[in-house]
Coordinates of C-alpha atoms (C1' of nucleotides) in Angstrom, one line a residue:
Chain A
X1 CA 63.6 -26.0 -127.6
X2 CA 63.9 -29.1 -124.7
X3 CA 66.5 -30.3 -123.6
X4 CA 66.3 -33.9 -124.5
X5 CA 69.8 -34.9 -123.1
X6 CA 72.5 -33.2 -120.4
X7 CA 75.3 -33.0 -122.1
X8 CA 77.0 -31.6 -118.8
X9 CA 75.3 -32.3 -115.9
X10 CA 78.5 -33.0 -113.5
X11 CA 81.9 -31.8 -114.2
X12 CA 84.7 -35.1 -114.0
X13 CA 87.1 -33.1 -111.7
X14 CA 86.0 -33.9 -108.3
X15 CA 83.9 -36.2 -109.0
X16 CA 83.4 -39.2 -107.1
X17 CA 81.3 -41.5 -109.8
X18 CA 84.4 -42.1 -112.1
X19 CA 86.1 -45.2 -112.5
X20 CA 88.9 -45.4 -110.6
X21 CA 90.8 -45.8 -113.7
X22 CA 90.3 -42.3 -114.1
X23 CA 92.3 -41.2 -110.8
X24 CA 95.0 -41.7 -113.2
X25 CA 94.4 -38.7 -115.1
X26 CA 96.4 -35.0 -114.3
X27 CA 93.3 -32.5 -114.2
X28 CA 94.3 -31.1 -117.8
X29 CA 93.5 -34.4 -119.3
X30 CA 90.6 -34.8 -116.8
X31 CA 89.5 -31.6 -118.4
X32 CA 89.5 -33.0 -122.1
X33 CA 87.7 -35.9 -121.0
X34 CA 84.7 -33.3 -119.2
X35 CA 84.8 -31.6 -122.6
X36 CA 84.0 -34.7 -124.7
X37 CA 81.9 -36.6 -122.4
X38 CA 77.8 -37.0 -122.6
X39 CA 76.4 -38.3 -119.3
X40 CA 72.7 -40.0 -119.8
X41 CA 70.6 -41.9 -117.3
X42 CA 68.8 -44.9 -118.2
X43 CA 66.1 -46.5 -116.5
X44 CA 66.0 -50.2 -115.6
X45 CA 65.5 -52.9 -118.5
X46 CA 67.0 -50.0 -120.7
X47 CA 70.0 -51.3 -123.5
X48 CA 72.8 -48.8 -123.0
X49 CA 74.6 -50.2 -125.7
X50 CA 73.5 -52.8 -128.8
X51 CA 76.2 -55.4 -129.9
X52 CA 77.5 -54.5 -133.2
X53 CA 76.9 -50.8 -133.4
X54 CA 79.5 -47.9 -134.1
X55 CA 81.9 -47.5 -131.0
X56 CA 82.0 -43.9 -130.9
X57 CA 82.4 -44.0 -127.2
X58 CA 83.8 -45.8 -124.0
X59 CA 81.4 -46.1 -121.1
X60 CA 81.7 -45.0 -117.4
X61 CA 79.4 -46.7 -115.2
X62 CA 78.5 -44.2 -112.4
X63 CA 75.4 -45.9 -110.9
X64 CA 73.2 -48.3 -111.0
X65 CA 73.9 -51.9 -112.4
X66 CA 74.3 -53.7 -115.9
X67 CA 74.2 -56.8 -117.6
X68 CA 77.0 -57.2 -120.1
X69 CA 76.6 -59.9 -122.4
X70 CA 77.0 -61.6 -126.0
X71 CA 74.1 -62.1 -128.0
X72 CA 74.9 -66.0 -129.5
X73 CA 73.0 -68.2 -131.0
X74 CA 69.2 -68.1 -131.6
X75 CA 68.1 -65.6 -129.3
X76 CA 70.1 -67.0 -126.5
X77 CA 72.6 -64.9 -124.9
X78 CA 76.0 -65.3 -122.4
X79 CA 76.6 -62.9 -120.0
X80 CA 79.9 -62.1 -119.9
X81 CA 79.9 -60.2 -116.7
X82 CA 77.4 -57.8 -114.1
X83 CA 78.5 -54.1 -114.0
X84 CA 78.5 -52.6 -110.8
X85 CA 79.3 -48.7 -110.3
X86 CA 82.4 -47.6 -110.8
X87 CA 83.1 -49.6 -113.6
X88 CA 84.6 -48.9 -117.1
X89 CA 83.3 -50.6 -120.2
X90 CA 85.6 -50.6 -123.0
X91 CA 85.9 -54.0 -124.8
X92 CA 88.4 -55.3 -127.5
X93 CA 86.3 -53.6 -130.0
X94 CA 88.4 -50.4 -129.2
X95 CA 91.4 -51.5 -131.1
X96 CA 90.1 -54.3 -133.6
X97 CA 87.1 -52.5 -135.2
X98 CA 85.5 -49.7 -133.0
X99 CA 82.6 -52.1 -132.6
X100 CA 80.7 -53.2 -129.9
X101 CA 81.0 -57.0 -129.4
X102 CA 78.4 -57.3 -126.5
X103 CA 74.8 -55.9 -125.6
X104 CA 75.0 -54.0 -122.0
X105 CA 72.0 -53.7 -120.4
X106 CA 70.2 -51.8 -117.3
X107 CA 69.3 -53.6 -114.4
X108 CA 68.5 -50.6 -112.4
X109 CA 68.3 -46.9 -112.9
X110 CA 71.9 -46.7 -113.6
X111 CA 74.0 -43.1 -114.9
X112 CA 76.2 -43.6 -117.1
X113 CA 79.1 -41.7 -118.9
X114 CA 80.0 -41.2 -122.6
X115 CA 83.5 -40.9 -123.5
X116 CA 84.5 -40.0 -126.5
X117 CA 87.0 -42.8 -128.1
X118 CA 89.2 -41.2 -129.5
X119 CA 89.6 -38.7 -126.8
X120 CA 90.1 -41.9 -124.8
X121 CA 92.8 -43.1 -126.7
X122 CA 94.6 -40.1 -127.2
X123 CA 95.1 -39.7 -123.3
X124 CA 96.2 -43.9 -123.6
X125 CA 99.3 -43.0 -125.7
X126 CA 100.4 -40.2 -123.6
X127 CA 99.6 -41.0 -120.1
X128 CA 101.6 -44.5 -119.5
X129 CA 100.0 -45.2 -116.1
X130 CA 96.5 -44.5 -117.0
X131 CA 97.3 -47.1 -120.0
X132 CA 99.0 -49.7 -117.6
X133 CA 96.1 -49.6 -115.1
X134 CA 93.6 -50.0 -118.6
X135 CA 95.3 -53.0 -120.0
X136 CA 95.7 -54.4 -116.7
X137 CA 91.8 -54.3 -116.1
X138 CA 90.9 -55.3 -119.6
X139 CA 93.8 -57.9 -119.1
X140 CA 91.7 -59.1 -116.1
X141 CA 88.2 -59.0 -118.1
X142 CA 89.9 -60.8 -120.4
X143 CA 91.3 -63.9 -117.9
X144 CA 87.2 -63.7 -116.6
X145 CA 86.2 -64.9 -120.3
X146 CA 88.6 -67.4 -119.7
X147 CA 87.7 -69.1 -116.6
X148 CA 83.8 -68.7 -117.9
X149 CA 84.6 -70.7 -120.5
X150 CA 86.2 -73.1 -119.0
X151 CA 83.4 -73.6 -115.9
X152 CA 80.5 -73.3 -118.6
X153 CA 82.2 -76.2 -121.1
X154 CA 83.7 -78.3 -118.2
X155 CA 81.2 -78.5 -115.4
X156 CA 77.2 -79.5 -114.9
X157 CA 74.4 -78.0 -114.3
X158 CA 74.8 -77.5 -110.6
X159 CA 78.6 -76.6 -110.5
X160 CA 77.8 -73.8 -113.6
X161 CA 74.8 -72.0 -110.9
X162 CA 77.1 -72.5 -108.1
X163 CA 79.9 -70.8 -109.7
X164 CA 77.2 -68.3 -111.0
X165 CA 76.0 -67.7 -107.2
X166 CA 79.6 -67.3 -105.8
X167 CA 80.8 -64.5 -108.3
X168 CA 77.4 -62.6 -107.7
X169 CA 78.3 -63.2 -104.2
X170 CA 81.7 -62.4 -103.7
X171 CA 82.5 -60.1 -106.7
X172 CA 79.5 -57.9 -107.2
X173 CA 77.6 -57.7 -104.3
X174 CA 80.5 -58.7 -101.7
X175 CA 77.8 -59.6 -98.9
X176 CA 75.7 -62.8 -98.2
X177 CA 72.3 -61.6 -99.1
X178 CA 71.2 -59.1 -101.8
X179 CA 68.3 -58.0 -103.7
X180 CA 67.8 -60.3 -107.0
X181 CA 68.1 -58.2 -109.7
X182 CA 68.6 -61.1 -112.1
X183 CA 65.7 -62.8 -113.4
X184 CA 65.8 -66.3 -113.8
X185 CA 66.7 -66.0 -117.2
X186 CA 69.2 -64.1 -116.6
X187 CA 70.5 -66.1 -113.9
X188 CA 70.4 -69.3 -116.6
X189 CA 72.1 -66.6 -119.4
X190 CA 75.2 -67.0 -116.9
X191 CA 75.6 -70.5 -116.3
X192 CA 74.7 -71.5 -120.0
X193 CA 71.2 -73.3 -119.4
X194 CA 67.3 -73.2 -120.2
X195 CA 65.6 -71.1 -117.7
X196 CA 63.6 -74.2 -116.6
X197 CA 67.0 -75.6 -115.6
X198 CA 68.3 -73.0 -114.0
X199 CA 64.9 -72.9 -111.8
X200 CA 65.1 -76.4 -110.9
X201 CA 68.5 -75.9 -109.9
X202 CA 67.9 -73.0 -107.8
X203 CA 65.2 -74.7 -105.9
X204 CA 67.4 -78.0 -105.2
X205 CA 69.7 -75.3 -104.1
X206 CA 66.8 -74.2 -101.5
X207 CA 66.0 -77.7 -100.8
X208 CA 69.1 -78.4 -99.3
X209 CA 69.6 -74.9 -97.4
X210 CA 72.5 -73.5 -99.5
X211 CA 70.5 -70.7 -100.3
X212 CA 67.5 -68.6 -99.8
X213 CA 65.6 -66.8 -102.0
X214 CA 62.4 -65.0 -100.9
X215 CA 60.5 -61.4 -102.0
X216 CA 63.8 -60.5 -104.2
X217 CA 66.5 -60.9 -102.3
X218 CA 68.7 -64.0 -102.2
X219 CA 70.7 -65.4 -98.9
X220 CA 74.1 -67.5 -98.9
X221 CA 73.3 -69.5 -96.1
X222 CA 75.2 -72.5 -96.3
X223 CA 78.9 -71.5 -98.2
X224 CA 80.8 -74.2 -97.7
X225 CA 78.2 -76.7 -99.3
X226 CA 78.1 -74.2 -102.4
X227 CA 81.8 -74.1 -103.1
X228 CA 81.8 -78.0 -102.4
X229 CA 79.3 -78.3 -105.4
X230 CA 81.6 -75.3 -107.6
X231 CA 84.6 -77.8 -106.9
X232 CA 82.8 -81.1 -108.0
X233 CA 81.5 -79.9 -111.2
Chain B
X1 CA 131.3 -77.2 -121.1
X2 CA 129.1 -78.0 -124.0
X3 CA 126.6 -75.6 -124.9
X4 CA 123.1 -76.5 -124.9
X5 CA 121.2 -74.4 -126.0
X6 CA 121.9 -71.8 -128.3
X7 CA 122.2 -68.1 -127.5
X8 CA 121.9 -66.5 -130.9
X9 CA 121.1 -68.6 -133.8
X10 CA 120.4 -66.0 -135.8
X11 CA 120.0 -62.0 -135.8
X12 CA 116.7 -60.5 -135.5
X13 CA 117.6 -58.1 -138.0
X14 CA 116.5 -59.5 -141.3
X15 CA 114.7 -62.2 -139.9
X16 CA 112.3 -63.6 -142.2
X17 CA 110.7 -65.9 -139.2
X18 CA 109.8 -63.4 -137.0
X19 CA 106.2 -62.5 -136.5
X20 CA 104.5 -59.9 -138.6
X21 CA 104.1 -57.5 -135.5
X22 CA 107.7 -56.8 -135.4
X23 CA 108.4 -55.2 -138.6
X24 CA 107.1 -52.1 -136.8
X25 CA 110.1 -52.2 -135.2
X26 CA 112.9 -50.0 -136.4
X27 CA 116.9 -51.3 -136.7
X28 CA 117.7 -50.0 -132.8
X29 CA 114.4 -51.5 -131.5
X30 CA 115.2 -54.8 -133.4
X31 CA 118.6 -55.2 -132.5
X32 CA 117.5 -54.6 -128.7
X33 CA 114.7 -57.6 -129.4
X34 CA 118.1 -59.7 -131.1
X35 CA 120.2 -59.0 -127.8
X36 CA 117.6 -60.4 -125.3
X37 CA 116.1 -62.9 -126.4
X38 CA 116.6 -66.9 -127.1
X39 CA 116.0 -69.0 -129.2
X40 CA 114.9 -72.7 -128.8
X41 CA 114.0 -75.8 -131.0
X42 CA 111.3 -78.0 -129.9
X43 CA 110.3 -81.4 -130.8
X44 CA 106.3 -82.3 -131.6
X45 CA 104.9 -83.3 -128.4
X46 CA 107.5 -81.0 -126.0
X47 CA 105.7 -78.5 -123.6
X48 CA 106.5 -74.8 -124.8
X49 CA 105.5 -72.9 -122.3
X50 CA 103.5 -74.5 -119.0
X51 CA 100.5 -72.7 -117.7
X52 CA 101.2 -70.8 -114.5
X53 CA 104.2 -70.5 -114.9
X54 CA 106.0 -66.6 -114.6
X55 CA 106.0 -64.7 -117.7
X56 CA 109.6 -64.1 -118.0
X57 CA 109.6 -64.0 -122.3
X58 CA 106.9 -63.3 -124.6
X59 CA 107.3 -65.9 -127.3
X60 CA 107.5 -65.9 -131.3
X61 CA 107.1 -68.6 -133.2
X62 CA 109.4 -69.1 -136.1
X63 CA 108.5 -72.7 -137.5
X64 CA 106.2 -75.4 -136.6
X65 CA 103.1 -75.6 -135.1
X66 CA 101.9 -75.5 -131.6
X67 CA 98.5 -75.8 -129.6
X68 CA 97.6 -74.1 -127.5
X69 CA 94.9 -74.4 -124.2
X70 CA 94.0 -73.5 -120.6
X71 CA 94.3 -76.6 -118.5
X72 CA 91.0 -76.8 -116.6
X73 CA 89.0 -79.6 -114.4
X74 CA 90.3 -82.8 -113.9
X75 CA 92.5 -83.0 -116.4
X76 CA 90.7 -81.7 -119.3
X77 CA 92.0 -78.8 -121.4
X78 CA 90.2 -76.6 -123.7
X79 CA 91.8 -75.7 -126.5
X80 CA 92.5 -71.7 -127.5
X81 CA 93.7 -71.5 -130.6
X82 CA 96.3 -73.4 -132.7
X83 CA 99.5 -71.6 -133.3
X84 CA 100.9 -71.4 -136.6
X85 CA 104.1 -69.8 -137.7
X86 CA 104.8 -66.6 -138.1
X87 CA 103.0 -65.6 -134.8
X88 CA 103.2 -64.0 -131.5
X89 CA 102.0 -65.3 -128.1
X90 CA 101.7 -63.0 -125.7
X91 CA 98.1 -63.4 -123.8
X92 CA 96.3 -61.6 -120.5
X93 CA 99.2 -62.5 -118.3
X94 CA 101.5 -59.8 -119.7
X95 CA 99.8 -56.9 -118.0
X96 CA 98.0 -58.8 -115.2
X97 CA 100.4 -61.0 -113.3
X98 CA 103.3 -62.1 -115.6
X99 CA 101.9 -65.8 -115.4
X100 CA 101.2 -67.7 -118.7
X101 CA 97.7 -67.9 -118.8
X102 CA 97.8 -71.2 -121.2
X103 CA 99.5 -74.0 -121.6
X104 CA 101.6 -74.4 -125.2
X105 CA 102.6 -77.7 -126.8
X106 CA 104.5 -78.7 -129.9
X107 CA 102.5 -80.3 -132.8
X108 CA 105.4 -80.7 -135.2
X109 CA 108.9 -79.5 -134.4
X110 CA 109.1 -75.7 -133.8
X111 CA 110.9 -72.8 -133.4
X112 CA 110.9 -70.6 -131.0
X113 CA 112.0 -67.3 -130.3
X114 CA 111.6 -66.2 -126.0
X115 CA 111.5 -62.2 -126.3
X116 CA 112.4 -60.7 -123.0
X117 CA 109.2 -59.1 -121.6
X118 CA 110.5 -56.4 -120.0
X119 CA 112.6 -55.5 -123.3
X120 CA 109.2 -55.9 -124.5
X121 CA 107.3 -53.9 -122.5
X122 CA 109.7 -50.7 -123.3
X123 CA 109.5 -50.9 -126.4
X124 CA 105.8 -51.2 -126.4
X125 CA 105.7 -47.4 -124.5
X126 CA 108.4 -46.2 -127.3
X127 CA 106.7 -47.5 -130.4
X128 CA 102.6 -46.2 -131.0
X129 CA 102.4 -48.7 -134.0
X130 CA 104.0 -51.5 -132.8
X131 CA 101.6 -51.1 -129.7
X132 CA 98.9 -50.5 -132.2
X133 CA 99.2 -53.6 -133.8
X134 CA 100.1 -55.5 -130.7
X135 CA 97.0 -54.1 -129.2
X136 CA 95.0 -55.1 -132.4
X137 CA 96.2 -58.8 -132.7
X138 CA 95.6 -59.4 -128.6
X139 CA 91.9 -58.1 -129.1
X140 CA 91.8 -60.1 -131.8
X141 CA 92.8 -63.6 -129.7
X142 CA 90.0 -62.1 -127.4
X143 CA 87.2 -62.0 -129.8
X144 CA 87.8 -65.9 -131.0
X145 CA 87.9 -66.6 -127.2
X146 CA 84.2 -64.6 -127.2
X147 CA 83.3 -66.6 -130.3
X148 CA 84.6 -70.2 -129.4
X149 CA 82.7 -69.8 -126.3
X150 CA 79.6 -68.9 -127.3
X151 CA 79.7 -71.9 -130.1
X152 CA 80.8 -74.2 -127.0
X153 CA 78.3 -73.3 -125.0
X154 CA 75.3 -72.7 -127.9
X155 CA 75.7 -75.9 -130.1
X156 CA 75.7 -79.3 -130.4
X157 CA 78.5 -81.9 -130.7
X158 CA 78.0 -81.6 -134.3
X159 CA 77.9 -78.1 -135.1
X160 CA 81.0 -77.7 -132.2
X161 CA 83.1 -80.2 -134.3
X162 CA 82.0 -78.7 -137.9
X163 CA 83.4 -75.1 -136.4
X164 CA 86.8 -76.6 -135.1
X165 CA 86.9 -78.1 -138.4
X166 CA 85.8 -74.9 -140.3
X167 CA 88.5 -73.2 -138.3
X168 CA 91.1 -75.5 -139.1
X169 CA 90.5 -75.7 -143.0
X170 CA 89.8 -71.7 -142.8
X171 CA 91.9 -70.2 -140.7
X172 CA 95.0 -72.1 -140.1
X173 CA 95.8 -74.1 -143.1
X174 CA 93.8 -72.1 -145.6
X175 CA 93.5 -75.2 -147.9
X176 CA 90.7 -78.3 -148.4
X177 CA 93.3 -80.6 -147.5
X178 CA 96.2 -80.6 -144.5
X179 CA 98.2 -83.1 -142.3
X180 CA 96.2 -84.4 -139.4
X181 CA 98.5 -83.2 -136.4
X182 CA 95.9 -83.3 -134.2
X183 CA 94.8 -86.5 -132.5
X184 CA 90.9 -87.1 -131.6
X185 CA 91.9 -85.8 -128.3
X186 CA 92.8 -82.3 -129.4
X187 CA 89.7 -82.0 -132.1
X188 CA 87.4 -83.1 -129.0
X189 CA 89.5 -80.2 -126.9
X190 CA 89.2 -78.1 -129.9
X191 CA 85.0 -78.9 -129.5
X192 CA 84.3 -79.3 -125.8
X193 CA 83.6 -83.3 -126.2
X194 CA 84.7 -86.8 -124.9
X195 CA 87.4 -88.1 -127.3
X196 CA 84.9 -90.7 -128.1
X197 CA 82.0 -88.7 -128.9
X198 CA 84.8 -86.7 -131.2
X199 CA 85.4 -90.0 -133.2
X200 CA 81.7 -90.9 -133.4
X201 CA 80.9 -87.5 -135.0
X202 CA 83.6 -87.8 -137.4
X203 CA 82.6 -90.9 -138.3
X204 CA 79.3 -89.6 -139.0
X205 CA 80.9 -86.6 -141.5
X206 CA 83.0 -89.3 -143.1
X207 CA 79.6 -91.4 -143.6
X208 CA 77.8 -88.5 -144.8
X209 CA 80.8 -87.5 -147.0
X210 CA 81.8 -84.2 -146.0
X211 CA 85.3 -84.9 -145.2
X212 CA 87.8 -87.8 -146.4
X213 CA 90.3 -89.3 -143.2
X214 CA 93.2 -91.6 -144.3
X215 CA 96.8 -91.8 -144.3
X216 CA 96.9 -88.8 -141.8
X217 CA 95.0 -86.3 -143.6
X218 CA 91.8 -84.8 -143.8
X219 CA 90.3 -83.6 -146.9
X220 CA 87.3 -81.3 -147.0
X221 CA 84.7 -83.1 -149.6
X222 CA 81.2 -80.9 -149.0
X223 CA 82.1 -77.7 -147.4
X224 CA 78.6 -76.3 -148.1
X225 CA 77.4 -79.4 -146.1
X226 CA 79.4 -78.3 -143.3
X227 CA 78.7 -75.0 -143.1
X228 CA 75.4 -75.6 -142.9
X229 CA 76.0 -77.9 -139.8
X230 CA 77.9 -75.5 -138.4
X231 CA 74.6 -73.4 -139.0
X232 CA 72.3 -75.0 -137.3
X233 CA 74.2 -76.2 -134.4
Chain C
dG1 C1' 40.9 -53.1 -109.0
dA2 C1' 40.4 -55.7 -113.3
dT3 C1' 42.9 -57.4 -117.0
dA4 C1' 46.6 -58.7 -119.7
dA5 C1' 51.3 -59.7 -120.1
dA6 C1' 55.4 -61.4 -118.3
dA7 C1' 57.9 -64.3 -115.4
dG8 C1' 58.3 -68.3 -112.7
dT9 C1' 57.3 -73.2 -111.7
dT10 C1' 56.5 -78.0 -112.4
dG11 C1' 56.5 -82.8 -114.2
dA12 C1' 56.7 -85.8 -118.3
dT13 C1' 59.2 -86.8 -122.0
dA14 C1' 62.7 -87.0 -125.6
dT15 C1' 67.2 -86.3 -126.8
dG16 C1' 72.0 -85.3 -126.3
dT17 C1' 76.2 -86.7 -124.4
dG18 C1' 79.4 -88.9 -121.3
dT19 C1' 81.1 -93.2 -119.3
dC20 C1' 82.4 -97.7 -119.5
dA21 C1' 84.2 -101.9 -121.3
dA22 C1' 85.9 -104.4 -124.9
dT23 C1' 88.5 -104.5 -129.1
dA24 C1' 91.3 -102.8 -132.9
dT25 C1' 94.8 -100.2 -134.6
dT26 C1' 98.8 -97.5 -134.8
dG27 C1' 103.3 -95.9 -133.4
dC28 C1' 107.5 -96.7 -131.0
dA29 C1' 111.4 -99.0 -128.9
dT30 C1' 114.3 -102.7 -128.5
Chain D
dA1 C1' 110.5 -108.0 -136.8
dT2 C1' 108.3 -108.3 -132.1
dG3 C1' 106.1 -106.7 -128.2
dC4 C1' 104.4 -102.9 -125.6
dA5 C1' 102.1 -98.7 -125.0
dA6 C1' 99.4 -95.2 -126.7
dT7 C1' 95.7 -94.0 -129.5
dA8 C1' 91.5 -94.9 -131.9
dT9 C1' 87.0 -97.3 -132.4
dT10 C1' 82.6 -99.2 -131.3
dG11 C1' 78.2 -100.3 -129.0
dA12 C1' 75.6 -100.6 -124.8
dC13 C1' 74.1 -98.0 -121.3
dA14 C1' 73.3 -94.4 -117.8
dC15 C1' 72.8 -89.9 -116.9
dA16 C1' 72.4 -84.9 -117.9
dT17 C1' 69.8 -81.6 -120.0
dA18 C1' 66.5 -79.4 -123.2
dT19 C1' 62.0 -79.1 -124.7
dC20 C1' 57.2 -79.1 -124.2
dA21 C1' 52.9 -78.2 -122.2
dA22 C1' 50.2 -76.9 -118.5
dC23 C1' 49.8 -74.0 -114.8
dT24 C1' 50.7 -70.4 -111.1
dT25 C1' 52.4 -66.2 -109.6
dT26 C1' 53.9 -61.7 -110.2
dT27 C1' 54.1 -57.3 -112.4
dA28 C1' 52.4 -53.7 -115.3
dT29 C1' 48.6 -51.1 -117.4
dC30 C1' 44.5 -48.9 -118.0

DNA sequence: GATAAAAGTTGATATGTGTCAATATTGCAT
DNA sequence: ATGCAATATTGACACATATCAACTTTTATC
């Protein structure tokens, strides 16, 4: 019989693709979490994990790159925030209805670990730093929500892509030029507008040399002028 | 020296104001809530708590009403949630940074209970229920916030003010008919509008008889009618 | 390498929404 | 009661944004 899935494939002690989240954890409780983990790769464009289903499991982002957003109205969708390795995905669902309240998405090849929820919790009521340093990051996911919505409901067009640009820049990639992994779509999916928009934007952007964008990468050239435009709305 | 404000108006202990969440406290637990905290009386229109602000209490509201909403660009403000009693206000900034993450104001005269958040903290670690349920309401405030920003950002004036509306008759008063504390201002907060585009779309439910507006009320006439604006955006 | 499918681009147009200015109304304080 | 300030209302207008349709470019597939 194949082996379909590798239910093993790295132990957690040692290993260097955890969330740092996890460096909380004594090696015993690292151990449980190695015994009730499942550790899948997906390939880009793959869902990891559908809105609304069953939360069996919290996620460990070990590589690779996600999109995690809310699927709204219509078809259209809000990206909540971009995954980058080592991130841990959890969500509110974990203690309101062991549901999944967005849709996370590959944008590369990205590994990914399974951890059971309950397991997960368990360790939470026992091990009080590993739960301070979890509700201060969900804390913090959940103050991002908060200045989205205020930046998507309060500003235009142009001060929604700026503010788009500027997270990718300073928060997930941390550099001034990197490959575009988001698609236009995507790119309008995060500043709440049509994709046509968000293109026109992006190439008034270019016109007046704020940014660059050429065979899939994008360039902050001009910095100041982009967080003049975040500022004015 | 006159005393102005009042220390200990009443004991914890048997306290039919307090929020739900603490009767997972036991006698000890309560009666360490009852000797650190304070209790205050607001009048309608009085500032609560101001955004930014440190985090010193967690707050409990006993009687009233209360909005409350992140101040954000020039001004505007974007309204959470609106606080009814019995209920507890906590928010991101008790495991982040100990700031208030949201600005709380007085509708009608309240009272207020200001629950040490140290005091509060302990007891969380001691007590797995109450954290249970504390955990469960806070993820609970986060899903509206996922909710009220995907309406914001996915629907029209109409169907924006037809869900505050929806949420007001639903969730807060639970009847087809309640005071009007909020002023146009607040239900165009409450919807991501102008204050005049707020009135104009009322108008236009009043013309088309879904709700009644007089003498400081608002009565729900056609809820079907408004649902399905709410529907299709 | 040919073909189809997907993604990106563009300008024209229609619609949604905010701003402004003028006016009416209400609430509050003396 | 009177006057003042805050709130509410209205219509005209300008601007922001989505939609549509046509087209180009890129990517994937056989």
């Amino acid at each position: 019989m194949a082996i379909y899935f590798d239910k093993s494939p790295r132990n957690c002690i040692g290993c260097q693709c955890m969330s740092s989240l996890f460096s909380n954890l004594n090696s015993e409780e690292l151990e449980l979490v190695n015994a009730n983990k499942i550790h899948i790769n997906f390939k880009a464009g793959e869902t990891i994990k559908k809105q609304g289903t069953f939360m069996s499991h919290v996620l460990s982002v070990n590589s690779g790159m996600a999109k995690l957003y809310i699927e709204g109205i219509e078809g259209r969708s809000a990206i909540l925030r971009i995954v980058k390795p080592t991130s841990f995905i959890g969500g509110p669902g974990i203690f309101f209805d062991q549901r999944h309240h967005y849709t996370i998405t590959a944008l590369l090849d990205s590994s990914v670990c399974f951890i059971d929820l309950q397991v997960f919790k368990d360790i939470l009521k026992v091990n009080q730093n590993f739960a301070d340093e979890f509700l201060k990051d969900f804390s913090r996911d959940v103050l991002t929500v908060y200045n989205r919505l205020i930046y998507l409901t309060q500003k235009q067009m142009p001060g929604r892509m700026a503010d788009a640009l500027i997270y990718l820049f300073d928060e997930i990639f941390q550099q001034k030029k990197f490959p575009m992994l988001l698609s236009r779509f995507d790119l309008a999916d995060l500043s709440a507008m049509s994709r046509e928009s968000a293109v026109k934007i992006l190439r008034d952007f270019q016109k007046e040399g704020l940014v660059r964008i050429s065979d899939h990468e994008i360039e902050l050239l001009d910095e100041e002028a982009l967080r003049t435009i975040s500022r004015i709305g």
